[in-house]
Amino acid sequence: MKPVTLKEIAEQLNISITTVSKALKDYPDVSKKTRKLVRETASMLNYKPNSFAVNLRTKESKTIGLIIPVIVHHFFSSVIKGIISQAEKKGYLVIILQSDESYDLEKKQIDLLLSQRVDGILISLANETAKFDHINEVLAQDKPLVMFDKIAKIVKCSKVIIDDRKAAYTATKHLIDIGCKRIAHFRGALLPQNSIDRFLGYKKALLDHNLPYDPSLVYICECGDMSFEEGKTNAKKLLKDHSDVDGIFINTDLVAIGAMTEFNKQGVKIPEDINIVGFSNWFMSSVISPTLTTIDQPGYQMGKTAFKQLYKEIKAIKNKKPKEPKIITLETELIKRESTKS
Amino acid sequence: MKPVTLKEIAEQLNISITTVSKALKDYPDVSKKTRKLVRETASMLNYKPNSFAVNLRTKESKTIGLIIPVIVHHFFSSVIKGIISQAEKKGYLVIILQSDESYDLEKKQIDLLLSQRVDGILISLANETAKFDHINEVLAQDKPLVMFDKIAKIVKCSKVIIDDRKAAYTATKHLIDIGCKRIAHFRGALLPQNSIDRFLGYKKALLDHNLPYDPSLVYICECGDMSFEEGKTNAKKLLKDHSDVDGIFINTDLVAIGAMTEFNKQGVKIPEDINIVGFSNWFMSSVISPTLTTIDQPGYQMGKTAFKQLYKEIKAIKNKKPKEPKIITLETELIKRESTKS
DNA sequence: GTTACTTTCGAAAACGTTTTCGATAATATA
DNA sequence: TATATTATCGAAAACGTTTTCGAAAGTAAC
C-alpha cells in the first residue's frame, strides 16, 4: 500500500536508482532501450514522483501564494480565476489566503507563505495596510512578489493595475459631457490607493472643466459587505442635503445599485433627474433596470497578467538575473448604458 | 543570503543538530537552559524550518486540495471562504483548482493533487462527471476525500450536503399553501444530483397535494454563466406556452431574477399574477424589487463543515483508524419575501 | 566504593529525489 | 594490436529535517 519509489522500479529491473531517475527525465546517457523499459514499468506501477523529495532537492515547489482581501466578491473572484487558469498552464498550483482587509492577518499570512517556501507571492493589499515591512521582507529575500489592484506606490516591486485616476476622470468627464453641472462622488475608504486615485481623477475632471470642487459632495463608503446598504444610505443623505445634484460618480457598481434602488424608491428618475456612473462593470450592472453606465475593470485579465509577470520573475531569479520591477497598466473602458443620458 | 538551517544554529552554539531540533520541539530530554538558548538564537537568525524537508520526513504537507466547478459564483466563493478560514485555524493551506464543469479537467486535477501529495481533497463535482474512477482511486489510496454540494450518491465517501429534495419540497409546498394551482419548475442540468433532487422534491410536493405533474411545465437551464439570460428566455417561453401558470419554483436565484426581469418587462405582476421561489439566497435576492422568496443555502457553513470532516479523516488515517464515510446534511430554510403572496 | 537511576546529549539512519563524477564496456581510429 | 573515443551505467553526496538508540555524565542509594 506504500507509494512506489524509484528504488522499487530499480529493483524490479535490476538497475540502479540513478539510471531510473535519469531514464524518466530523458537523460541522453541512458540507452533508448532502458529508457523505454523504465518508462513502461513506471507507468505499470503507477509511479508518481514524491514531490516532497523533489522540492527538497530542487528547492522549488511549483506553488505560489495568493493573498486577497476578500474572496466573495465578483471582481476578486474573477482575478482568482485568471490567476489559477494561467498558473495551471505553467504547472503551478495556487495557495489562497484571505486577509479580510486586516493588516495583522496579512502579515501573518505573508509569514506563512514564506515558511511554506512558495516560489512567489501575488498580493492585493488589505485596506488597513499602511506599513510595508512584511512586503519588504519578501523582497529582501529575493522572493518574487507582484501586487495587483490594491497596491502601494511606495513599495518597489512589480504591479498590475488599472489607471484609476484616468478611469475616474473619464467617468466624470462623461457626466460633464452630457451636461451635468453638479456632480457628487461616492468614494471608497480613505487608505487604499485606488480609492484615492479615483477621487483625484474625479476632482481633476471637475477643475479641468471649470466646475467647482465641493468637498461636501464627496461621500465615503467602505465598499465592504455593506456596499449595497451604503449606496442606499448615502443616496438618502445626498437627496436631503444636496437636492440639486444631477450626476454621481460612484466608486463601485454595487454601491451604485444600492443608490439607484433608493432613487427609484423616492421617485427620482434616472437618468432624467440624476445621472449615475459606477465602477467595475459587475455582471449585474448590464442586467438591472435601468442598466448602469460604468467603467469596465478587467479582473480576469488582471489575474492572468499578474501571474505572467510573477512567472517571469520566478524564471529570472532562477537564472540569477536581476528582476526589475515593472508596472503594468491595464486598459479600462467606459461602458455607456441607460443610467446616463445619451 | 541562504536560508538559515538547523545546522547553522548548531554550529553557532557548538551543539548538535539533533539537540537543536529537539529543543525547538520542546523535547523533554534537552535541558531548559539549552532549550532557551536555542530558541533565542533561532529567532535571532530568523530561522524558518524548511517545509520541504519537514514534509519529506513527516510525509504530510499540511496542505489540502480543493476542486470546484466554478469560482466566480456567489455560493461557491462562500464555500471557499468557509474552507479556507477553517483550514487556517488548523494550520492547513488550501490549493484551489477549478474544473470548469469538465470531467476531463477534474480527472487531471485529481491526478495533480495526488502527485502533489496533499493531505486530503475536497471536491464538488463537475456537472459533466458521470464516471468516478478518479475519485475511487483517491479513496483506494486511503487518502481522505470529502464531497460537498455536487456529490455522487454511488461513491462511498463522506459528504456534506443539504437535503435538496426536502428543500425543494418546502419551496413548492409554500407555493401550494398560498394557493397556486399550476406550478412550473425551472430545473438545472440533467446530471447533477442536486438538480435531480430538487426536481424530485418539486414533483413529490405536487403529487402529495393532489396537483397533477405536467412535464411540459419543467424547463431546463444549465445554471452556468448564462443563468440570468436563461431565466429570461425560459420566462418568455413559459408565458407563451402556459399563460395559466401561477407559480414557479426556480432552481437558482440568478435564474429567478432573470425571469422576474422578463415578467416585469411584460407587465406580469409578481406576486399577484405569478409567485416565484428561488434557490440559494443570493445576497442580491433581498435587495431587488420585489425581494425574492428563496431557500437559504448555507455556503460558508458548508465549507467549514466540509473541512472539519476532512480534518477528522486526516487525523483518523494518521492514527491508522478506519475512516467511516459520514453524510452530513445541513439545514436549509425557506425565506419568505415579496415575490410570493403572504 | 559500587550499583542503579536520571539527566542530557549526539551519532546515525531515514525520507526520495537529483546530479556529479568516475568506472566500465563497447566501438572506432591509428 | 594498441589507443582514443563514445555509450552506458552506478556509487555517493546532497537537500534539511525527525527520531531512535545508545553513550556519557551526574546524582542517588546502599
XYZ file of C-alpha atoms (C1' of nucleotides) in Angstrom:
744
model
C 0.000 0.000 0.000
C 3.074 2.257 0.137
C 3.641 4.670 -2.718
C 6.008 3.446 -5.411
C 9.503 4.913 -5.400
C 12.410 4.969 -7.785
C 14.012 2.283 -5.677
C 11.271 -0.207 -6.385
C 11.431 0.374 -10.095
C 15.171 -0.065 -9.897
C 14.872 -3.340 -8.006
C 12.263 -4.624 -10.379
C 14.581 -4.052 -13.328
C 17.828 -4.806 -11.547
C 19.348 -1.447 -12.339
C 20.359 1.484 -10.186
C 18.151 4.233 -8.850
C 20.299 6.714 -10.703
C 19.526 5.180 -14.045
C 15.842 5.040 -13.319
C 15.788 8.694 -12.364
C 17.701 9.654 -15.458
C 15.590 7.490 -17.730
C 12.444 9.183 -16.556
C 13.937 12.572 -17.256
C 15.240 11.626 -20.689
C 18.905 11.995 -19.919
C 20.953 11.254 -23.024
C 23.336 8.977 -21.163
C 20.845 6.174 -20.741
C 20.133 3.898 -23.680
C 16.845 4.093 -25.511
C 16.125 0.522 -24.576
C 16.368 1.013 -20.821
C 14.629 4.336 -21.109
C 11.656 2.607 -22.660
C 11.790 -0.205 -20.128
C 11.858 2.165 -17.202
C 9.025 4.207 -18.583
C 6.886 1.152 -19.010
C 7.384 -0.302 -15.566
C 6.974 3.153 -14.057
C 3.577 3.593 -15.590
C 2.749 -0.019 -14.837
C 3.454 0.506 -11.164
C 1.691 3.870 -11.354
C 4.767 5.692 -10.171
C 4.340 9.284 -9.076
C 7.433 11.218 -8.078
C 7.418 12.207 -4.430
C 7.008 15.934 -4.649
C 8.367 16.440 -1.159
C 11.681 14.921 -2.152
C 11.720 16.744 -5.464
C 11.036 20.026 -3.734
C 13.813 19.428 -1.249
C 16.302 18.701 -3.990
C 15.303 21.370 -6.445
C 14.409 23.975 -3.839
C 11.225 24.899 -5.606
C 7.662 23.811 -5.053
C 5.891 24.908 -8.215
C 3.455 26.584 -5.905
C 2.634 30.236 -5.447
C 0.726 32.050 -2.751
C -2.126 34.465 -3.249
C -3.290 36.888 -0.595
C -6.517 38.661 -1.304
C -8.676 40.957 0.836
C -11.968 39.197 0.090
C -12.947 36.148 -1.873
C -16.694 36.502 -2.044
C -16.576 39.375 -4.465
C -17.186 39.371 -8.173
C -14.087 41.300 -9.150
C -11.714 39.404 -6.887
C -13.075 36.001 -7.701
C -12.557 36.865 -11.372
C -8.961 37.728 -10.585
C -8.539 34.420 -8.771
C -9.880 32.582 -11.761
C -7.445 34.405 -14.039
C -4.513 33.587 -11.801
C -5.382 29.932 -11.365
C -6.022 29.299 -15.034
C -2.750 30.880 -16.062
C -0.826 29.166 -13.279
C -2.187 25.792 -14.291
C -0.882 26.303 -17.813
C 2.619 26.746 -16.456
C 2.318 23.881 -13.997
C 1.939 25.981 -10.889
C -0.510 25.495 -8.056
C -2.044 28.347 -6.123
C -2.492 28.582 -2.368
C -5.117 31.138 -1.499
C -5.394 33.142 1.702
C -7.879 35.830 2.618
C -6.670 38.815 4.594
C -10.160 40.097 5.349
C -8.804 43.620 4.932
C -6.742 43.145 8.084
C -3.111 44.206 8.254
C -2.270 41.793 11.045
C -3.683 38.833 9.193
C -1.952 39.871 6.014
C 1.351 39.995 7.846
C 0.848 36.566 9.344
C -0.099 35.150 6.003
C 2.983 36.527 4.328
C 4.964 34.801 7.049
C 3.071 31.592 6.481
C 3.773 31.660 2.769
C 7.438 32.376 3.344
C 7.818 29.467 5.717
C 5.908 27.313 3.263
C 8.564 28.400 0.770
C 6.238 29.161 -2.113
C 8.011 30.141 -5.322
C 6.329 33.513 -5.443
C 3.592 35.657 -3.994
C 0.711 37.582 -5.501
C -0.986 40.094 -3.280
C -3.716 42.665 -3.284
C -3.314 44.736 -0.147
C -5.802 44.998 2.677
C -7.492 48.356 3.138
C -5.892 48.617 6.560
C -2.344 48.097 5.351
C -0.240 51.213 5.781
C 3.112 49.681 6.762
C 5.043 47.520 4.368
C 7.767 45.795 6.368
C 6.237 42.429 5.685
C 6.258 43.046 1.956
C 9.782 44.368 2.029
C 10.914 41.276 3.896
C 9.726 39.188 0.982
C 11.555 41.381 -1.476
C 14.691 41.357 0.650
C 14.740 37.593 0.378
C 14.689 37.989 -3.379
C 11.428 36.144 -3.496
C 9.273 37.165 -6.472
C 6.238 39.210 -5.495
C 3.775 41.136 -7.566
C 0.967 43.336 -6.370
C -2.264 43.879 -8.172
C -5.244 46.176 -7.868
C -4.743 47.282 -4.258
C -1.118 48.334 -4.396
C 1.277 50.589 -2.535
C 3.150 53.107 -4.644
C 5.987 53.239 -2.142
C 6.973 49.605 -2.468
C 9.485 48.767 -5.170
C 8.009 45.716 -6.819
C 6.076 44.764 -9.925
C 2.473 45.816 -10.052
C -0.526 45.187 -12.242
C -3.072 47.922 -12.040
C -5.506 49.993 -13.936
C -5.138 53.732 -14.289
C -7.732 54.539 -11.670
C -7.223 58.248 -11.950
C -7.690 58.234 -15.689
C -10.687 55.929 -15.492
C -12.324 58.131 -12.879
C -11.534 61.156 -14.985
C -13.210 59.538 -17.973
C -16.236 58.600 -15.925
C -16.603 62.110 -14.525
C -15.946 63.726 -17.867
C -18.746 61.626 -19.329
C -21.101 63.158 -16.782
C -19.832 66.612 -17.664
C -20.162 65.941 -21.383
C -23.813 65.059 -21.070
C -24.460 68.324 -19.282
C -24.182 67.646 -15.567
C -23.255 70.738 -13.575
C -23.299 69.490 -10.017
C -21.561 66.155 -9.700
C -21.204 64.159 -6.490
C -18.809 61.323 -5.761
C -19.287 58.285 -3.566
C -15.710 57.316 -2.836
C -14.174 54.262 -1.195
C -12.268 54.046 2.070
C -9.519 56.544 2.814
C -6.382 54.421 2.671
C -6.457 52.323 -0.481
C -4.537 53.833 -3.352
C -7.195 53.133 -5.931
C -9.871 54.810 -3.910
C -7.615 57.847 -3.586
C -6.810 57.845 -7.283
C -10.423 57.609 -8.290
C -11.191 60.565 -6.107
C -8.345 62.541 -7.629
C -9.494 61.720 -11.144
C -12.968 62.930 -10.250
C -11.632 66.139 -8.799
C -9.328 66.864 -11.718
C -12.108 66.342 -14.245
C -14.227 68.896 -12.425
C -11.492 71.504 -12.244
C -10.370 70.942 -15.839
C -13.876 71.783 -16.942
C -14.458 74.815 -14.764
C -16.748 73.145 -12.313
C -16.179 73.940 -8.644
C -14.949 71.140 -6.418
C -17.249 70.911 -3.416
C -15.978 68.563 -0.657
C -19.448 68.253 0.781
C -20.430 66.364 -2.347
C -17.977 63.585 -1.590
C -19.381 60.720 0.449
C -17.319 57.894 1.865
C -18.208 54.246 1.925
C -16.123 51.263 2.893
C -17.208 49.160 -0.069
C -17.236 46.034 2.038
C -20.072 43.680 2.798
C -22.457 46.554 3.225
C -21.873 48.137 -0.170
C -25.474 47.972 -1.241
C -26.700 49.461 2.024
C -24.051 52.153 1.911
C -25.310 53.108 -1.508
C -28.803 53.469 -0.177
C -27.912 55.490 2.901
C -25.577 57.787 1.021
C -28.216 58.340 -1.628
C -30.661 59.243 1.129
C -28.238 61.722 2.647
C -27.459 63.206 -0.715
C -31.117 63.817 -1.538
C -31.627 65.529 1.772
C -28.544 67.747 1.706
C -27.992 68.407 -1.978
C -31.146 68.058 -4.000
C -29.529 69.994 -6.819
C -27.040 67.260 -7.719
C -27.551 65.988 -11.265
C -24.807 63.380 -11.548
C -22.851 60.976 -9.353
C -19.695 59.048 -9.964
C -19.797 56.060 -7.634
C -16.778 54.057 -6.629
C -18.340 50.657 -7.086
C -21.228 49.195 -9.042
C -22.793 47.561 -6.041
C -22.881 50.869 -4.164
C -24.305 52.444 -7.292
C -27.043 49.838 -7.489
C -27.883 50.476 -3.862
C -28.124 54.184 -4.590
C -30.294 53.565 -7.645
C -32.651 51.467 -5.552
C -33.090 54.388 -3.172
C -33.595 56.864 -6.008
C -36.195 54.587 -7.554
C -37.964 54.346 -4.246
C -38.064 58.099 -3.782
C -39.260 58.656 -7.332
C -36.062 60.291 -8.509
C -35.761 59.422 -12.210
C -32.573 58.000 -13.645
C -31.155 59.415 -15.852
C -33.646 62.270 -16.234
C -33.183 63.725 -12.751
C -29.840 62.243 -11.903
C -27.130 60.517 -13.929
C -25.085 57.706 -12.460
C -21.764 56.158 -13.393
C -20.479 53.165 -11.486
C -17.142 51.399 -11.413
C -16.025 47.850 -12.225
C -18.762 46.570 -14.551
C -20.224 43.939 -12.313
C -22.220 41.433 -14.347
C -25.479 42.561 -12.735
C -24.943 46.080 -14.000
C -25.978 45.194 -17.523
C -28.996 43.419 -16.182
C -30.734 45.751 -13.787
C -33.114 48.429 -14.867
C -32.009 50.961 -15.849
C -28.737 49.365 -16.912
C -25.747 51.016 -15.313
C -23.136 53.096 -17.099
C -19.802 52.039 -15.649
C -16.079 51.568 -16.042
C -15.071 48.089 -17.048
C -12.358 46.740 -14.787
C -10.831 43.604 -16.299
C -10.481 41.237 -13.331
C -9.810 38.033 -15.200
C -7.187 39.672 -17.354
C -5.603 41.293 -14.334
C -5.222 37.881 -12.722
C -3.666 36.436 -15.842
C -1.285 39.336 -16.261
C -0.251 39.295 -12.617
C 0.651 35.636 -12.808
C 2.531 36.081 -16.060
C 4.649 38.793 -14.503
C 5.280 36.689 -11.418
C 6.273 33.797 -13.640
C 8.802 35.978 -15.429
C 10.321 36.978 -12.124
C 10.486 33.404 -10.910
C 12.364 32.465 -14.061
C 14.625 35.482 -13.706
C 15.558 34.664 -10.121
C 16.203 31.076 -11.097
C 18.676 32.235 -13.733
C 20.299 34.632 -11.280
C 19.239 37.557 -13.360
C 18.171 40.701 -11.562
C 14.431 41.160 -11.598
C 13.444 44.705 -12.313
C 10.101 45.960 -11.012
C 7.642 46.517 -13.806
C 4.374 48.375 -13.610
C 1.722 47.119 -15.967
C -1.339 49.226 -16.547
C -4.383 47.524 -17.990
C -6.862 49.356 -20.162
C -10.277 50.240 -18.815
C -13.298 51.238 -20.791
C -16.289 53.430 -20.206
C -19.420 51.436 -20.903
C -22.318 53.730 -21.634
C -25.703 52.408 -20.630
C -29.093 53.694 -19.586
C -28.176 55.304 -16.268
C -26.676 58.284 -18.063
C -28.292 60.439 -20.742
C -27.035 59.899 -24.273
C 21.675 35.106 1.676
C 20.915 31.386 2.114
C 18.084 30.435 4.427
C 19.089 29.515 7.956
C 19.134 25.823 8.810
C 19.359 23.794 11.977
C 22.977 23.184 11.162
C 23.872 26.827 11.417
C 22.167 27.220 14.753
C 24.012 24.128 15.935
C 27.372 25.467 14.810
C 26.702 28.819 16.380
C 26.067 27.173 19.740
C 28.523 24.350 19.379
C 25.928 21.681 19.905
C 24.497 19.020 17.658
C 21.752 19.391 15.063
C 19.772 16.805 16.962
C 19.692 18.870 20.100
C 18.685 21.965 18.202
C 15.840 20.162 16.536
C 14.657 18.724 19.816
C 14.981 21.998 21.628
C 12.748 23.696 19.116
C 10.149 20.997 19.528
C 10.271 21.030 23.318
C 11.570 17.543 23.779
C 11.905 16.768 27.485
C 15.388 15.349 27.062
C 17.028 18.685 26.464
C 17.736 20.938 29.406
C 15.752 24.096 29.936
C 18.867 26.126 29.612
C 19.819 24.895 26.147
C 16.200 24.988 25.091
C 16.084 28.665 25.867
C 19.405 29.279 24.220
C 18.381 27.534 21.035
C 15.095 29.351 20.889
C 16.798 32.678 21.228
C 19.413 32.179 18.551
C 16.784 30.641 16.278
C 14.612 33.695 16.435
C 17.677 35.906 16.248
C 18.724 34.279 12.991
C 15.101 34.311 11.851
C 15.102 30.578 11.423
C 12.194 29.066 9.482
C 12.024 25.308 9.214
C 12.409 24.098 5.652
C 8.954 22.798 4.909
C 10.216 20.649 2.066
C 12.416 18.687 4.428
C 9.743 18.535 7.082
C 7.242 17.248 4.559
C 9.621 14.600 3.367
C 10.271 13.379 6.854
C 6.761 13.525 8.209
C 5.066 12.543 4.957
C 2.497 15.246 5.295
C 2.298 18.705 3.825
C -0.391 20.396 5.904
C -1.975 21.237 2.603
C -5.274 20.170 1.129
C -6.651 20.409 -2.380
C -9.989 21.871 -3.384
C -11.612 21.203 -6.732
C -14.600 23.314 -7.537
C -16.661 23.667 -10.729
C -16.633 27.472 -10.787
C -15.037 30.132 -8.665
C -16.811 33.244 -9.851
C -20.065 32.334 -8.201
C -21.540 33.648 -5.002
C -22.361 30.294 -3.463
C -19.076 28.638 -4.342
C -16.924 31.547 -3.338
C -18.710 31.483 0.018
C -17.834 27.820 0.341
C -14.223 28.587 -0.486
C -14.136 31.222 2.200
C -15.562 28.768 4.726
C -12.992 26.148 3.837
C -10.032 28.483 3.917
C -10.957 30.098 7.191
C -11.435 26.766 8.917
C -8.298 25.308 7.379
C -6.240 28.253 8.547
C -7.357 27.625 12.116
C -5.974 24.114 11.950
C -2.796 25.177 10.210
C -3.700 23.878 6.787
C -3.259 25.610 3.471
C -5.636 25.223 0.577
C -4.745 24.711 -3.068
C -7.660 25.610 -5.303
C -8.400 24.248 -8.754
C -11.348 24.966 -10.989
C -12.794 22.119 -13.043
C -14.956 24.390 -15.192
C -17.633 21.688 -15.081
C -15.386 19.455 -17.177
C -14.862 15.801 -16.334
C -11.526 15.598 -18.105
C -10.137 18.574 -16.253
C -11.453 17.273 -12.976
C -9.699 13.973 -13.558
C -6.426 15.669 -14.386
C -6.696 17.848 -11.329
C -7.278 14.911 -9.035
C -4.128 13.428 -10.500
C -2.260 16.650 -9.948
C -3.303 16.796 -6.316
C -2.349 13.194 -5.764
C 1.095 13.696 -7.203
C 1.406 16.844 -5.133
C 0.628 14.577 -2.170
C -1.870 16.849 -0.486
C -3.126 15.552 2.845
C -6.724 15.478 1.676
C -9.112 16.549 -1.035
C -12.364 18.472 -1.019
C -14.424 18.320 -4.154
C -17.660 19.488 -5.622
C -18.237 17.515 -8.806
C -18.456 18.940 -12.293
C -21.824 18.762 -13.990
C -20.297 16.548 -16.652
C -18.918 13.978 -14.239
C -20.667 10.633 -14.568
C -17.766 8.229 -14.016
C -15.984 8.067 -10.707
C -12.789 6.106 -11.260
C -10.688 9.124 -10.445
C -12.473 9.597 -7.146
C -12.258 5.928 -6.297
C -8.547 5.978 -6.986
C -8.167 8.580 -4.262
C -10.203 6.521 -1.838
C -8.293 3.370 -2.739
C -5.113 5.135 -1.674
C -6.734 5.775 1.669
C -6.407 9.461 1.072
C -9.098 11.479 2.844
C -11.666 12.955 0.494
C -14.958 14.633 1.153
C -17.515 15.778 -1.355
C -19.806 18.703 -0.911
C -22.804 20.170 -2.679
C -22.360 18.453 -6.040
C -21.941 14.869 -4.921
C -22.371 11.369 -6.292
C -24.544 9.042 -4.265
C -22.746 5.994 -5.636
C -19.347 6.902 -4.230
C -18.592 5.692 -0.726
C -17.074 8.715 0.928
C -18.005 11.461 3.327
C -20.333 14.121 2.012
C -21.635 17.463 3.133
C -24.899 18.361 1.519
C -28.231 19.920 2.023
C -31.421 17.940 1.679
C -32.215 19.267 -1.773
C -35.303 17.172 -2.111
C -36.734 18.367 1.153
C -35.816 21.966 0.452
C -37.448 21.818 -2.962
C -40.459 20.176 -1.395
C -40.706 23.003 1.128
C -40.368 25.605 -1.592
C -43.040 24.013 -3.731
C -45.324 23.420 -0.788
C -45.069 27.097 0.043
C -46.413 27.880 -3.413
C -49.216 25.376 -2.891
C -50.006 26.771 0.541
C -50.529 30.263 -0.788
C -52.977 28.900 -3.335
C -51.042 28.206 -6.518
C -52.688 25.562 -8.672
C -50.421 25.413 -11.685
C -46.799 25.391 -10.688
C -43.857 25.326 -13.096
C -40.250 24.424 -12.357
C -37.077 25.783 -13.892
C -34.657 22.990 -13.138
C -30.903 22.733 -13.506
C -28.881 20.491 -15.823
C -29.752 16.805 -16.071
C -26.777 15.125 -14.437
C -26.064 16.819 -11.117
C -27.603 15.080 -8.171
C -28.874 18.235 -6.555
C -30.655 19.351 -9.667
C -32.304 15.915 -9.841
C -33.242 16.006 -6.177
C -34.732 19.445 -6.404
C -36.838 18.293 -9.307
C -37.989 15.237 -7.362
C -38.886 17.348 -4.353
C -40.926 19.611 -6.590
C -42.719 16.651 -8.143
C -43.440 14.968 -4.847
C -44.897 18.130 -3.353
C -47.291 18.384 -6.293
C -48.442 14.785 -6.063
C -48.727 14.851 -2.283
C -51.168 17.707 -2.611
C -53.245 16.349 -5.447
C -51.860 18.583 -8.127
C -51.090 16.939 -11.461
C -47.463 16.695 -12.521
C -47.116 18.146 -16.000
C -43.682 17.560 -17.599
C -44.248 20.390 -20.031
C -44.065 22.766 -17.093
C -40.482 21.781 -16.375
C -37.861 23.888 -18.104
C -34.179 23.114 -18.130
C -31.360 25.556 -17.708
C -27.668 24.933 -17.264
C -27.252 27.459 -14.481
C -23.852 28.460 -15.770
C -22.651 31.839 -16.911
C -25.885 32.484 -18.721
C -28.171 31.969 -15.750
C -29.757 35.372 -15.939
C -30.410 35.066 -19.668
C -31.763 31.557 -19.230
C -34.200 32.920 -16.725
C -35.402 35.490 -19.197
C -35.771 33.140 -22.152
C -37.490 30.461 -20.111
C -39.869 33.040 -18.691
C -40.633 34.156 -22.220
C -41.358 30.585 -23.327
C -43.470 29.957 -20.296
C -45.640 32.981 -20.884
C -46.214 31.934 -24.467
C -46.973 28.264 -23.823
C -48.558 28.259 -20.393
C -50.125 31.567 -19.555
C -52.155 29.864 -16.825
C -49.151 29.186 -14.593
C -49.452 30.961 -11.252
C -46.247 29.863 -9.510
C -42.703 28.823 -10.354
C -40.043 27.126 -8.314
C -36.748 28.105 -9.857
C -33.517 26.206 -9.343
C -31.342 29.210 -8.728
C -31.824 32.798 -7.614
C -29.995 34.269 -10.551
C -32.251 32.427 -12.992
C -35.205 33.592 -10.937
C -34.067 37.185 -11.125
C -33.719 36.841 -14.879
C -37.248 35.510 -15.071
C -38.553 38.312 -12.861
C -36.948 40.865 -15.135
C -38.822 39.387 -18.073
C -42.102 39.292 -16.156
C -41.659 42.901 -15.145
C -40.993 43.834 -18.716
C -44.120 42.098 -19.976
C -46.243 43.608 -17.255
C -46.836 40.346 -15.436
C -47.231 41.265 -11.768
C -45.259 39.496 -9.061
C -46.709 38.073 -6.864
C -50.232 38.984 -7.958
C -50.114 37.191 -11.323
C -47.297 34.804 -10.645
C -45.458 33.702 -7.497
C -41.786 32.921 -7.568
C -39.493 30.966 -5.262
C -35.781 30.842 -5.955
C -32.985 28.755 -4.525
C -29.766 29.612 -2.656
C -30.468 33.061 -1.171
C -28.017 35.051 -3.177
C -27.298 38.347 -1.452
C -28.951 40.323 -4.257
C -32.207 38.491 -3.651
C -33.014 40.536 -0.602
C -32.197 43.677 -2.450
C -34.047 43.590 -5.737
C -37.643 44.619 -6.100
C -39.723 42.710 -5.355
C -37.475 40.859 -2.962
C -37.218 37.173 -3.760
C -38.625 34.349 -1.684
C -35.967 31.664 -1.669
C -34.274 28.739 0.049
C -31.231 29.701 2.038
C -28.289 27.502 1.164
C -25.522 27.946 3.714
C -22.363 28.093 1.611
C -19.955 29.384 4.226
C -21.115 26.831 6.739
C -20.899 24.072 4.170
C -17.285 24.973 3.524
C -16.497 24.955 7.223
C -18.240 21.665 7.805
C -16.599 20.021 4.817
C -13.161 20.962 6.066
C -13.925 19.820 9.585
C -14.943 16.416 8.310
C -11.858 16.197 6.139
C -9.735 17.130 9.124
C -11.260 14.327 11.152
C -10.446 11.857 8.435
C -6.901 13.107 8.120
C -6.431 12.572 11.841
C -8.076 9.157 11.642
C -5.815 7.969 8.838
C -2.802 9.270 10.709
C -3.759 7.167 13.712
C -4.389 4.146 11.497
C -8.014 4.159 12.432
C -10.520 3.248 9.761
C -12.345 6.274 8.450
C -16.008 5.642 8.012
C -17.910 7.677 5.434
C -20.245 10.109 7.047
C -23.006 12.052 5.377
C -23.709 15.412 6.918
C -26.879 17.217 5.972
C -27.044 20.927 6.627
C -30.284 22.678 7.388
C -31.883 24.928 4.824
C -34.544 27.486 5.414
C -37.359 28.948 3.410
C -37.068 32.709 3.415
C -40.374 34.311 2.615
C -40.188 37.618 0.829
C -42.235 39.723 -1.552
C -42.163 37.502 -4.616
C -44.755 35.209 -3.091
C -48.119 36.172 -1.618
C -48.384 36.077 2.147
C 33.159 2.468 46.575
C 29.942 0.088 43.946
C 25.490 -0.047 41.783
C 21.310 1.950 39.919
C 18.975 5.541 38.067
C 18.248 10.111 35.880
C 19.506 13.808 33.024
C 21.465 15.458 28.923
C 23.351 14.937 24.706
C 24.804 13.288 19.840
C 25.691 9.797 16.035
C 23.373 7.972 12.537
C 19.713 6.423 9.721
C 15.936 7.596 7.129
C 12.635 10.190 3.955
C 13.069 10.027 -2.012
C 14.950 12.536 -5.179
C 18.747 14.845 -8.376
C 23.257 15.306 -10.122
C 28.187 14.956 -10.305
C 31.777 12.240 -11.418
C 34.163 8.264 -12.238
C 34.125 3.425 -13.980
C 33.364 0.051 -17.302
C 32.305 -1.768 -21.708
C 31.732 -1.138 -26.447
C 33.187 0.888 -30.586
C 36.135 3.464 -33.700
C 40.765 5.015 -35.055
C 45.526 4.577 -35.953
C 47.105 -4.730 -31.798
C 47.210 -0.731 -29.152
C 44.912 3.580 -28.352
C 41.359 7.001 -28.374
C 36.552 7.791 -28.238
C 31.834 7.078 -27.148
C 27.919 4.943 -24.906
C 26.033 3.329 -20.759
C 25.778 2.802 -16.132
C 26.161 3.347 -10.813
C 28.221 4.999 -6.294
C 27.745 8.584 -3.492
C 26.770 13.041 -1.830
C 23.489 16.345 -1.014
C 18.944 18.707 0.186
C 17.210 19.681 5.842
C 14.649 17.588 8.839
C 12.963 13.940 12.567
C 13.636 10.202 15.617
C 15.719 6.159 17.548
C 19.050 4.492 20.337
C 22.989 4.379 22.872
C 26.656 6.917 25.446
C 28.296 9.845 28.945
C 27.916 12.358 32.964
C 25.788 13.387 37.016
C 23.038 12.091 41.148
C 21.069 8.905 44.481
C 21.044 4.710 47.092
C 23.348 1.129 49.508
